[in-house]
Amino acid sequence: MFRKKSINILLIEDNPGDARLVEVMLTQPEESSFQLHIADSLSVAFEKINNYDFQVVLLDMNLPDGEGIENIDALRIAAPNLPIVVLSGRRDELFALEAVKAGAQDYLVKGQIDEWQLSRALNYAIERKQLQNNIVYMAHHDQLTGLANRSMFLTRLEHAMHNAARRDEYLAVLYLDIDHFKPINDALGHGVGDCLLVEVAKRLESFVREIDTVARLGGDEFAIVLEGINSTQDVATVSKKIISGLADPFIIAENNLHISSSIGVAIYPQHGKDIPTMVNNADAAMYKAKRSGRNRYVIYKENFANQAKEKLNLNNELRQAVYDEQFVLHYQPKFDVASETITGSEALLRWQHPQHGLIYPTKFIPLLEKNGMISTVGKWVLKSACAQHAKWQKDGLPVGKIAVNLSGQQLLQRNFNNVVNDILDETGLNPNMLEVELTESLLIQNTKLTMSILESLKSTGVSIAIDDFGTGYSSFDYLKHYLVDTLKIDRSFIMDVALKPREAAITSAIIKLAQDLGIHVIAEGVENLAQLNYLKAQNIDEIQGYYFSPPVNADAISNMMFAQKNAA
């Protein structure tokens, strides 16, 4: 027999007549069973929130102890995860928009709705809030282990360092790497490797206190923030416990696995007074532990200069590379899901080192950003990509748009829009054939300036894309402020989309929400047929990944487009 879904509602309304009308309306729908609790002020509402488990709040905007948007702000502070539906006597579209921007899931006008509309609004608000919470959770947690991810780790480290400075305390950063993890993956498969990482994460959490932070930074690398430590001996005790605890065998898919770990330690403030220094020194200490025979911990010392020296050498070579123009562009095509034809491409930077061969950007982009050369190289990338794209157009090839990644320094440099316009004029590329890709973290920095620059770019016809969606802040809030054309779902979501229901649900939700907002959606990192078939079923717009093509040089992608043109 069908059972009604029971929903606890908090109605904050000081007008008894309006409250009674809502109560009557909520007895009508058959698909839901509503339990209504009424508060005639914000103060009473806060008391009830502390004593009851509510699924949604129905909020009047004019109360004895609060008025207007401030009511929403107060509720979000008191119960940040509770969805809010505004029920107001004010019929004002601009005011309704402000309420939604402030955090309300919906805005209803008294006297303009019936019981079915009210019921639907409440149910939809709960679903939307849950989806938003899930997306935020996915953005700040590692999808495999559930630990904090790199973004959350840095946030918590910043908070911990602030507290330590204020309280005149110590803290430690532990960088941990599983020794010889790759052979396990290669011999037993990534499934066993993933299960091992999950079990390692569980053990690491059991070795520390609740106030400490355990994070997975990627692959088999983990980091721990130990707060409120009293001495180096405290850190040594925890490090020994971790090494000993991880040495106990893991039983994974009937395999008896033995692992060891290398740990690097940096202690605040003696080993660094800012996040980059602490992280770099812990990382350097970890590599010292590996070079010293692994299965040990090493506390950072000032003579750990080898890694810094290597980076200095690479930095010097990088400056020479800029001068000698040792950079090249590769292009990864984007494909329409339905027709599986090329719809555009993304320009990707490579360093053609004279001795070491092709070097990928993860190795040198951070150095370019640190030494201030990223804008110079970024300008070269933009100009080269636009020139190549204009040539393809002139040759009559089916090119679509060319996507170019922008760094924060590049975007926010003086007269950046003039730089773009000059390049477009010089290369002869129509602005509507260029798409610039930005990270989520960039969109929330320097908001007013960023918005101004992007609005100027869009006014010329250039498209705006969010790259690696899901790895940064993953909030749809900024989509209200930026006229985003394209959203690229990060490969970490796509990796297990055909295998794990959670990843599939989140990916599907992102696609639907983005498309409902009129935003074009691309999936990155599509590597197999199962992923492709799932994405097809979700009606995604485009895909990009090794299943169709890795990044290739200009000649190779020219041949691909030429073959497509002849086959048409």
PDB file of N, CA, C and O in Angstrom, residues 34 115 141 160 298 358 450:
ATOM      1  N   PHE A  34       2.049  16.375   5.629  1.00  0.00           N
ATOM      2  CA  PHE A  34       2.762  17.502   6.205  1.00  0.00           C
ATOM      3  C   PHE A  34       2.448  17.639   7.695  1.00  0.00           C
ATOM      4  O   PHE A  34       1.293  17.600   8.099  1.00  0.00           O
ATOM      5  N   GLU A 115      -3.414  24.763  -2.988  1.00  0.00           N
ATOM      6  CA  GLU A 115      -2.758  23.772  -2.157  1.00  0.00           C
ATOM      7  C   GLU A 115      -1.753  22.929  -2.935  1.00  0.00           C
ATOM      8  O   GLU A 115      -0.720  22.509  -2.418  1.00  0.00           O
ATOM      9  N   HIS A 141      35.052  17.143  -0.959  1.00  0.00           N
ATOM     10  CA  HIS A 141      35.438  15.832  -0.444  1.00  0.00           C
ATOM     11  C   HIS A 141      35.916  14.932  -1.581  1.00  0.00           C
ATOM     12  O   HIS A 141      35.421  15.009  -2.704  1.00  0.00           O
ATOM     13  N   ALA A 160      43.280  26.507  10.695  1.00  0.00           N
ATOM     14  CA  ALA A 160      44.066  25.988  11.810  1.00  0.00           C
ATOM     15  C   ALA A 160      45.271  26.886  12.100  1.00  0.00           C
ATOM     16  O   ALA A 160      45.612  27.129  13.271  1.00  0.00           O
ATOM     17  N   VAL A 298      59.947  11.708   8.451  1.00  0.00           N
ATOM     18  CA  VAL A 298      61.060  12.653   8.522  1.00  0.00           C
ATOM     19  C   VAL A 298      60.488  14.029   8.820  1.00  0.00           C
ATOM     20  O   VAL A 298      59.543  14.472   8.165  1.00  0.00           O
ATOM     21  N   LEU A 358      58.880  16.249 -24.400  1.00  0.00           N
ATOM     22  CA  LEU A 358      57.607  16.926 -24.157  1.00  0.00           C
ATOM     23  C   LEU A 358      57.278  16.928 -22.667  1.00  0.00           C
ATOM     24  O   LEU A 358      57.200  15.879 -22.039  1.00  0.00           O
ATOM     25  N   THR A 450      36.351  40.678 -12.020  1.00  0.00           N
ATOM     26  CA  THR A 450      36.185  39.527 -12.902  1.00  0.00           C
ATOM     27  C   THR A 450      34.903  39.654 -13.708  1.00  0.00           C
ATOM     28  O   THR A 450      34.881  39.400 -14.924  1.00  0.00           O
TER      29      THR A 450
END
